[in-house]
Coordinates of C-alpha atoms and ligand atoms in Angstrom, one line a residue:
G8 CA -25.8 4.4 13.2
I9 CA -22.7 6.0 11.7
K10 CA -21.7 5.4 8.2
I11 CA -18.0 5.4 7.3
V12 CA -16.6 5.6 3.9
T13 CA -12.7 4.6 3.7
I14 CA -11.1 5.5 0.2
G15 CA -8.2 3.3 -0.4
G16 CA -9.7 0.5 1.6
G17 CA -7.3 -1.9 0.2
S18 CA -4.4 -0.3 2.4
S19 CA -2.7 -2.6 4.7
Y20 CA -3.3 0.0 7.5
T21 CA -7.0 -0.7 7.4
P22 CA -7.0 -3.2 10.4
E23 CA -5.8 -0.3 12.5
L24 CA -8.9 1.6 11.6
V25 CA -11.2 -1.3 12.0
E26 CA -9.5 -2.3 15.6
G27 CA -10.1 1.7 16.4
F28 CA -13.9 1.5 15.7
I29 CA -14.0 -1.6 17.4
K30 CA -12.2 -0.4 20.5
R31 CA -14.9 2.8 20.3
Y32 CA -18.0 1.3 19.6
E33 CA -20.0 2.5 22.8
S34 CA -19.2 5.9 22.2
L35 CA -18.9 5.9 18.4
P36 CA -21.4 3.2 17.0
V37 CA -20.5 2.7 13.4
S38 CA -23.0 0.9 11.5
E39 CA -21.6 0.7 8.1
L40 CA -18.0 0.7 7.0
W41 CA -17.6 1.0 3.1
L42 CA -14.2 0.2 1.8
V43 CA -13.6 1.6 -1.3
D44 CA -10.6 0.9 -3.8
I45 CA -9.6 0.7 -7.7
P46 CA -9.5 -2.5 -9.8
E47 CA -5.5 -2.4 -9.2
G48 CA -6.4 -2.8 -5.5
E49 CA -9.0 -5.0 -5.5
E50 CA -7.2 -8.3 -4.5
K51 CA -5.7 -6.2 -1.8
L52 CA -9.3 -5.0 -0.8
N53 CA -11.0 -8.5 -0.8
I54 CA -8.0 -9.8 1.7
V55 CA -8.3 -6.8 4.2
G56 CA -11.7 -6.7 4.0
G57 CA -12.1 -10.4 5.0
L58 CA -9.9 -9.5 7.9
A59 CA -12.1 -6.9 8.9
K60 CA -15.2 -8.7 8.6
R61 CA -13.6 -11.5 10.9
M62 CA -12.4 -8.8 13.5
I63 CA -16.1 -7.4 13.5
K64 CA -17.7 -10.9 14.1
E65 CA -15.0 -11.7 16.5
A66 CA -15.8 -8.6 18.7
G67 CA -19.6 -9.3 18.0
L68 CA -20.4 -5.8 16.8
P69 CA -23.2 -5.0 14.3
I70 CA -20.9 -3.3 12.2
K71 CA -21.3 -4.1 8.5
V72 CA -18.3 -4.3 6.1
H73 CA -19.1 -3.2 2.4
L74 CA -16.3 -3.8 -0.1
T75 CA -16.8 -1.8 -3.4
L76 CA -15.0 -0.2 -6.5
N77 CA -17.8 1.8 -6.9
R78 CA -16.9 5.1 -5.1
R79 CA -20.1 7.0 -5.9
E80 CA -22.3 4.2 -4.6
A81 CA -20.4 4.1 -1.4
L82 CA -20.4 8.0 -0.7
K83 CA -24.1 8.0 -0.7
D84 CA -25.2 9.8 2.7
A85 CA -21.9 9.1 4.5
D86 CA -21.3 10.8 7.9
F87 CA -17.4 10.7 7.7
V88 CA -15.1 9.9 4.6
T89 CA -11.6 8.9 5.2
T90 CA -9.0 9.0 2.4
Q91 CA -5.7 6.6 2.5
F92 CA -5.2 5.9 -1.1
R93 CA -1.8 6.1 -3.3
V94 CA -2.1 7.1 -6.8
G95 CA 0.4 5.0 -8.8
L96 CA 0.8 2.9 -6.1
L97 CA 4.3 2.0 -4.3
E98 CA 6.1 1.7 -7.8
A99 CA 5.4 5.5 -7.9
R100 CA 6.6 6.1 -4.6
A101 CA 9.7 4.2 -5.4
K102 CA 10.3 6.5 -8.2
D103 CA 9.7 9.6 -6.3
E104 CA 12.5 8.5 -4.0
R105 CA 15.0 7.2 -6.8
I106 CA 14.9 9.8 -9.4
P107 CA 16.4 12.6 -7.3
L108 CA 19.1 10.8 -5.7
K109 CA 20.5 10.6 -9.2
Y110 CA 20.6 14.7 -9.0
G111 CA 22.1 14.6 -5.4
V112 CA 18.8 15.4 -4.0
I113 CA 16.9 13.8 -1.1
G114 CA 14.1 11.3 -2.4
Q115 CA 11.4 11.2 -0.1
E116 CA 7.6 10.5 -0.6
T117 CA 6.3 13.7 1.4
N118 CA 9.4 16.1 1.0
G119 CA 11.3 17.7 -1.6
P120 CA 10.7 16.3 -5.4
G121 CA 9.2 13.3 -4.3
G122 CA 6.5 15.2 -2.2
L123 CA 6.1 17.5 -5.0
F124 CA 5.0 14.7 -7.5
K125 CA 2.8 12.8 -4.9
G126 CA 0.8 15.9 -4.6
L127 CA 0.8 16.3 -8.6
R128 CA -1.0 12.9 -8.5
T129 CA -3.0 13.1 -5.5
I130 CA -4.6 16.4 -5.7
P131 CA -7.0 16.1 -9.0
V132 CA -8.3 12.8 -7.2
I133 CA -9.1 14.5 -4.1
L134 CA -10.8 17.4 -5.6
D135 CA -12.7 14.8 -7.8
I136 CA -13.7 12.9 -4.7
I137 CA -15.0 16.3 -3.2
R138 CA -17.0 17.1 -6.3
D139 CA -18.7 13.5 -5.7
M140 CA -19.2 14.3 -1.8
E141 CA -20.7 17.7 -2.7
E142 CA -23.5 15.7 -4.5
L143 CA -23.7 12.7 -2.7
C144 CA -23.1 13.1 1.3
P145 CA -22.7 17.3 1.5
N146 CA -22.8 16.9 5.1
A147 CA -20.1 14.3 5.7
W148 CA -16.5 15.2 7.2
L149 CA -13.6 14.5 4.8
I150 CA -10.7 13.0 6.7
N151 CA -7.6 12.7 4.9
F152 CA -4.4 11.0 5.5
T153 CA -3.3 10.9 1.7
N154 CA 0.0 12.0 1.6
P155 CA 1.2 15.0 1.2
A156 CA -1.4 15.7 3.6
G157 CA -0.7 19.3 4.5
M158 CA -0.3 20.2 0.4
V159 CA -3.7 18.1 -0.2
T160 CA -5.4 20.2 2.8
E161 CA -4.2 23.3 1.2
A162 CA -5.4 22.4 -2.1
V163 CA -8.9 21.5 -0.7
L164 CA -9.0 24.7 1.2
R165 CA -7.7 27.0 -1.6
Y166 CA -9.2 25.0 -4.8
S167 CA -13.0 23.9 -3.7
N168 CA -15.6 25.3 -1.6
W169 CA -15.6 22.1 0.6
R170 CA -14.8 23.3 4.3
K171 CA -15.6 20.0 6.5
V172 CA -12.0 18.8 5.6
I173 CA -9.2 17.8 8.0
G174 CA -5.8 16.8 7.3
L175 CA -4.3 14.0 9.6
C176 CA -0.8 12.7 10.3
N177 CA 0.2 10.2 13.1
V178 CA 3.6 12.2 13.8
P179 CA 2.3 14.3 16.8
V180 CA 0.9 11.3 18.3
G181 CA 3.9 9.1 17.7
M182 CA 6.0 12.1 19.2
K183 CA 3.6 12.0 22.2
M184 CA 4.1 8.3 22.6
G185 CA 7.5 8.5 22.3
I186 CA 7.9 11.1 24.8
A187 CA 5.9 9.3 27.3
A188 CA 7.7 5.9 27.0
Q189 CA 10.9 8.0 27.4
L190 CA 9.8 9.4 30.4
G191 CA 8.3 6.0 31.7
V192 CA 4.7 7.6 32.1
E193 CA 1.2 7.1 30.6
P194 CA 0.7 9.2 27.5
E195 CA -2.2 11.2 29.1
R196 CA 0.0 12.7 31.3
V197 CA 1.9 14.2 28.7
H198 CA 0.9 17.4 26.8
I199 CA 2.6 19.1 23.8
D200 CA 2.2 22.6 22.2
F201 CA 2.4 21.4 18.5
A202 CA 2.4 24.1 15.6
G203 CA 3.9 24.3 12.2
L204 CA 3.0 22.3 8.9
N205 CA 2.4 18.6 8.2
H206 CA 5.8 16.8 8.4
M207 CA 7.0 20.2 9.7
I208 CA 5.6 20.6 12.9
Y209 CA 7.2 21.5 16.3
G210 CA 6.8 20.6 19.7
L211 CA 7.0 24.3 21.2
D212 CA 6.7 23.2 24.6
I213 CA 6.4 19.9 26.7
Y214 CA 4.1 19.6 30.0
L215 CA 4.1 16.5 32.2
D216 CA 1.4 16.7 34.6
G217 CA 0.7 20.3 33.7
E218 CA 3.8 21.2 34.8
L219 CA 6.4 22.9 31.8
Y220 CA 9.2 20.0 31.2
T221 CA 10.8 21.7 27.8
D222 CA 14.1 22.2 29.6
K223 CA 14.2 18.8 31.3
Y224 CA 13.2 17.3 28.3
I225 CA 16.0 19.1 25.9
N226 CA 18.4 17.9 28.4
L227 CA 17.4 14.4 28.4
I228 CA 17.2 14.1 24.4
T229 CA 20.8 16.1 24.2
S230 CA 22.4 13.5 26.7
E231 CA 24.5 10.7 25.4
D232 CA 22.3 7.9 25.2
E233 CA 19.2 9.1 24.4
S234 CA 17.5 10.9 21.3
S235 CA 14.3 12.4 20.5
G236 CA 12.9 9.4 18.6
T237 CA 11.7 8.7 15.4
M238 CA 9.2 6.8 12.9
Q239 CA 10.0 3.4 11.5
N240 CA 10.4 4.8 8.1
I241 CA 13.0 7.7 9.0
V242 CA 16.5 6.7 10.5
D243 CA 17.1 7.8 13.8
L244 CA 20.2 10.2 13.5
K245 CA 20.9 12.0 16.7
W246 CA 20.3 15.8 16.5
E247 CA 23.5 18.2 17.4
P248 CA 23.0 18.8 21.3
E249 CA 23.9 22.4 21.2
F250 CA 21.7 23.0 18.2
I251 CA 18.6 21.6 20.1
K252 CA 19.4 23.6 23.3
A253 CA 19.6 26.7 21.3
L254 CA 16.5 25.8 19.2
K255 CA 14.5 25.3 22.7
A256 CA 11.7 23.4 20.7
I257 CA 11.3 19.7 19.9
P258 CA 11.8 19.1 15.8
C259 CA 9.8 16.4 14.5
P260 CA 11.5 13.5 12.8
Y261 CA 10.9 14.8 9.5
H262 CA 13.1 18.0 10.3
R263 CA 16.0 15.8 9.9
Y264 CA 15.6 16.2 6.0
Y265 CA 16.0 20.1 6.6
Y266 CA 18.6 20.0 9.5
K267 CA 20.7 17.2 8.5
T268 CA 20.0 17.1 4.6
D269 CA 23.8 15.8 3.9
E270 CA 23.6 12.9 6.4
M271 CA 20.1 12.2 5.5
F272 CA 21.1 11.9 1.5
D273 CA 24.1 9.9 2.4
E274 CA 21.8 7.5 4.5
E275 CA 19.1 7.2 1.7
M276 CA 22.3 6.2 -1.0
K277 CA 23.2 3.2 1.3
A278 CA 19.8 2.2 1.8
A279 CA 18.9 2.5 -2.0
E280 CA 22.3 0.4 -2.8
T281 CA 21.3 -2.1 0.0
V282 CA 18.2 -3.0 1.3
G283 CA 16.5 -0.6 -1.3
T284 CA 14.6 2.6 -1.0
R285 CA 11.7 2.9 1.6
A286 CA 9.1 2.0 -0.9
E287 CA 11.0 -1.2 -1.8
V288 CA 11.3 -2.3 1.9
V289 CA 7.6 -1.5 2.1
Q290 CA 6.6 -3.8 -0.7
K291 CA 8.2 -6.4 1.1
L292 CA 6.5 -5.5 4.5
E293 CA 3.4 -5.5 2.6
K294 CA 3.8 -8.9 0.9
E295 CA 4.0 -10.3 4.4
L296 CA 1.6 -8.3 5.9
F297 CA -1.0 -9.6 3.1
E298 CA 0.2 -13.1 3.5
L299 CA -0.8 -12.8 7.2
Y300 CA -4.1 -11.1 6.5
Q301 CA -5.2 -14.1 4.2
D302 CA -4.9 -16.4 7.2
E303 CA -8.7 -17.5 8.2
S304 CA -7.8 -17.8 11.6
L305 CA -6.4 -14.4 12.2
T306 CA -9.2 -12.3 13.7
I307 CA -7.0 -9.1 15.1
K308 CA -4.6 -6.6 13.9
P309 CA -1.4 -8.6 13.7
P310 CA 1.6 -6.7 15.5
Q311 CA 3.6 -6.6 12.5
L312 CA 1.8 -3.7 11.0
E313 CA 4.0 -1.6 13.6
K314 CA 6.7 -1.9 11.2
R315 CA 4.8 0.7 9.0
G316 CA 5.7 4.1 9.7
G317 CA 2.1 5.0 10.2
A318 CA 1.3 2.7 13.1
Y319 CA -1.1 4.0 15.6
Y320 CA -2.4 6.2 12.9
S321 CA -6.0 5.0 13.4
D322 CA -6.0 6.1 17.2
A323 CA -5.6 9.7 15.6
A324 CA -8.4 9.0 13.3
C325 CA -10.6 7.6 15.5
N326 CA -10.2 9.8 18.4
L327 CA -10.9 12.6 16.0
I328 CA -14.1 11.4 14.8
D329 CA -15.3 10.4 18.0
S330 CA -14.4 14.1 19.2
I331 CA -16.5 15.5 16.3
Y332 CA -19.2 13.1 16.8
N333 CA -19.4 13.4 20.4
D334 CA -18.4 17.3 20.6
R335 CA -15.6 16.6 23.2
K336 CA -14.0 19.6 22.8
D337 CA -10.4 18.0 23.7
I338 CA -7.4 19.1 22.1
Q339 CA -5.9 17.3 19.3
P340 CA -3.3 18.3 16.3
V341 CA -4.8 18.3 12.9
N342 CA -4.3 20.1 9.7
T343 CA -7.0 22.9 9.3
M344 CA -7.4 26.4 8.0
N345 CA -5.1 28.7 9.8
N346 CA -7.5 31.3 10.2
G347 CA -4.7 33.8 12.3
A348 CA -3.5 30.9 14.6
I349 CA -0.2 31.5 13.4
A350 CA 0.6 35.0 12.4
S351 CA 3.3 34.6 9.9
I352 CA 1.2 31.9 7.8
P353 CA -1.8 33.2 5.3
N354 CA -5.1 32.9 6.9
D355 CA -6.3 30.7 4.3
S356 CA -3.6 28.4 4.5
A357 CA -3.7 24.7 6.2
V358 CA -1.4 24.4 9.3
E359 CA -0.8 21.5 11.6
I360 CA -1.7 22.8 15.0
N361 CA -3.5 21.8 18.2
C362 CA -7.2 22.6 17.8
V363 CA -10.2 22.4 20.1
I364 CA -12.3 19.4 18.4
T365 CA -15.9 20.5 18.4
K366 CA -18.8 19.0 16.6
D367 CA -18.3 21.9 14.2
G368 CA -14.6 20.8 13.7
P369 CA -11.6 22.0 15.0
K370 CA -11.1 25.3 16.3
P371 CA -7.4 26.0 16.3
I372 CA -5.6 27.4 19.5
A373 CA -3.5 30.7 18.3
I374 CA 0.2 30.5 19.4
G375 CA 0.8 34.1 18.1
D376 CA 3.9 33.3 16.0
L377 CA 6.2 30.7 15.7
P378 CA 10.1 31.5 17.0
V379 CA 12.1 33.4 14.7
A380 CA 14.2 30.4 14.3
T381 CA 11.8 28.1 12.9
R382 CA 9.3 30.8 11.0
G383 CA 11.3 31.2 7.8
L384 CA 11.6 27.7 6.8
V385 CA 7.9 27.2 7.7
Q386 CA 7.1 29.9 5.6
Q387 CA 9.2 28.7 3.0
I388 CA 7.3 24.9 2.9
K389 CA 4.3 26.9 2.9
S390 CA 5.0 29.0 -0.1
F391 CA 6.2 25.7 -1.8
E392 CA 2.9 24.0 -0.7
R393 CA 0.9 26.8 -2.2
V394 CA 2.8 27.2 -5.6
A395 CA 2.7 23.3 -5.7
A396 CA -1.0 23.0 -5.2
E397 CA -1.5 25.4 -7.9
A398 CA 0.7 23.3 -10.2
A399 CA -1.5 20.4 -9.4
V400 CA -4.7 22.3 -10.3
T401 CA -3.6 24.0 -13.5
G402 CA -1.0 21.5 -15.0
D403 CA 0.9 24.6 -15.7
Y404 CA 4.7 23.3 -16.4
Q405 CA 6.4 26.7 -15.2
T406 CA 4.6 26.5 -11.8
A407 CA 5.5 23.0 -11.4
L408 CA 9.0 24.2 -12.2
L409 CA 8.6 27.0 -9.7
A410 CA 7.5 25.0 -6.9
M411 CA 10.5 22.5 -7.5
T412 CA 12.8 25.2 -7.4
I413 CA 11.7 27.0 -4.2
N414 CA 11.8 23.8 -2.2
P415 CA 14.8 23.8 0.5
L416 CA 15.8 20.4 -0.6
V417 CA 16.3 21.5 -4.1
P418 CA 19.6 23.4 -4.8
S419 CA 19.4 25.0 -8.0
D420 CA 17.0 25.8 -10.8
T421 CA 18.9 23.7 -13.4
I422 CA 18.9 20.7 -11.2
A423 CA 15.0 21.2 -10.6
K424 CA 14.2 21.4 -14.1
E425 CA 16.3 18.2 -14.9
I426 CA 14.4 16.3 -12.0
L427 CA 11.0 17.9 -13.0
D428 CA 11.4 16.8 -16.8
E429 CA 12.5 13.3 -15.8
M430 CA 9.7 13.0 -13.2
L431 CA 6.9 14.4 -15.5
E432 CA 7.8 11.4 -17.9
A433 CA 8.2 8.9 -15.3
H434 CA 5.0 9.5 -13.6
K435 CA 3.0 10.8 -16.9
E436 CA 0.3 8.3 -16.7
H437 CA -0.9 9.5 -13.7
L438 CA -0.5 13.4 -14.2
P439 CA -3.4 13.8 -16.8
Q440 CA -3.3 17.8 -16.1
F441 CA 0.0 18.2 -17.6
Ligands
NAD506 P1 -1.4 1.7 -0.5 O1 -0.5 1.7 -1.4 O2 -1.8 0.7 0.0 O3 -2.5 2.3 -1.2 C1 -3.6 2.1 -0.4 C2 -4.9 1.9 -1.3 O4 -5.1 3.2 -2.4 C3 -4.4 0.6 -2.6 O5 -5.0 -0.6 -2.0 C4 -4.6 1.4 -3.8 O6 -5.2 0.4 -4.8 C5 -5.6 2.5 -3.7 N1 -5.7 3.3 -4.7 C6 -4.8 4.0 -5.1 N2 -5.3 4.8 -6.1 C7 -6.6 4.9 -5.7 C8 -8.0 6.2 -5.9 N3 -7.7 6.9 -7.0 N4 -9.2 5.6 -5.6 C9 -9.3 4.8 -4.5 N5 -8.2 3.7 -4.2 C10 -6.9 4.1 -4.7 O7 -0.9 3.0 0.6 P2 -0.6 3.0 2.0 O8 0.7 2.6 2.1 O9 -1.5 2.3 2.7 O10 -0.6 4.4 2.5 C11 -2.1 5.1 1.9 C12 -1.8 6.6 2.0 O11 -2.0 7.0 3.1 C13 -0.6 7.3 1.3 O12 -0.9 8.1 0.6 C14 0.1 7.5 2.4 O13 1.3 8.3 2.0 C15 -0.8 8.0 3.4 N6 -0.4 7.6 5.0 C16 -0.5 8.9 5.6 C17 -0.5 8.6 6.9 C18 -0.4 10.0 7.7 O14 0.4 10.1 8.8 N7 -1.1 10.9 7.0 C19 0.1 7.5 7.7 C20 0.2 6.3 6.8 C21 -0.2 6.3 5.2
G6P507 C1 4.8 8.3 8.8 C2 3.9 9.4 8.2 C3 3.2 9.3 7.4 C4 3.7 8.0 6.2 C5 4.4 6.9 6.7 C6 5.3 6.2 6.0 O1 4.0 7.5 9.8 O2 3.3 10.1 9.2 O3 2.7 10.3 6.6 O4 2.9 7.8 5.4 O5 5.4 7.6 7.9 O6 5.3 4.7 6.5 P1 5.8 3.7 5.2 O7 5.8 2.4 6.2 O8 4.5 3.7 4.3 O9 7.3 4.2 5.1
MN508 MN1 2.2 11.9 8.4
MN509 MN1 15.8 25.3 -3.6

């Protein structure tokens, strides 16, 4: 059987993953699922682990669930390692969201200063996990969800020798599901040519039953009462119709931070002053979820989990693992080494792009290059991710300032330095490299 290890197993998303393995058991016979956490997450791990065990028992499947705080014990001989941890917990995310706002800058967990700091906290931990994997499970695949997933994949590719790594996000599958729902068709009938970076991905073309549908879809979302949709964590501000018609591509929900920076900043301020930032909202959602999970009579994933922005992410994870295990050679959008698939991005960098998924991993489908209107922004974010990854590895102050300043959401070098200094102090407990 297959041994899966999930690091950050105490996450409220874990029941989704378990549901995904249960649904696919016939083609993907998981025999062991190890959920790993740290002492701060032990209580969550026990609650969500209890639910995982009940779900599997209810399904009548011979999957053994292990709960542990000992990562090395868990990693021994793993086949697939999935990572979904949050260094510094939601408290750190709330700081990532609130501190930039004071300086008039977007506060978001994967974009701008917040994305930089989440990367600075996460990258040392992921590189440490890889050192353990080199020793304990050298043939395993590492499937990383931990955000910022693009920057984290970049760091693994450039600062380790580990090549069996794939970064994963639910945004592309969310876009596909959203479009299918809008068109009133089954998702299998929709195909999207995806290319870009994590949380910076475009649908370059859309097909319905194999026929090009891009223009019709753009007409639909630029009509009065439709929108291109969003995730639970991003307010659904509508695109300027003439802009989308000129762009001739479908931006992802996160592009609002770049093409509607002022409006998104105002939305964030409004939220921060009323319901709280997203981390603060999620703290309440999580409390509700864990109360449900504790109920011994619950044996399925509760529908309330759909209030989280990452809803349905396990479909992406389980489909990916299934396609590697069964060498399916189907097409899935993932974060992997570019290798020339997008001409204007360095070969050794991570991109998020449609890939053929084989037993040897993802093979990116080359697109030539991105349209000129999107190319520059994508390159700038890639430069930001590269400099940020370097800062995370070296702990060099100037490199961190460089990353902060070249981020398109940060308007000045002086503001960058002010935010950097405040955030370095606020997060110092989780930044041993600085
Ligand atoms: P969470 O706050 O519930 O954290 C999950 C668990 O990680 C917690 O139980 C925590 O104790 C544990 N943890 C913290 N540091 C750890 C460490 N060093 N080693 C092992 N475990 C550790 O977070 P969440 O909301 O479930 O999200 C988890 C991660 O997944 C985040 O980084 C989030 O950004 C990311 N995420 C990504 C996607 C995607 O599309 N790629 C979707 C959803 C969530
Ligand atoms: C989306 C993104 C994830 C992100 C999540 C946040 O799904 O793809 O990368 O982690 O939203 O959701 P949350 O409920 O934590 O705000
Ligand atoms: Mn994501
Ligand atoms: Mn800038």
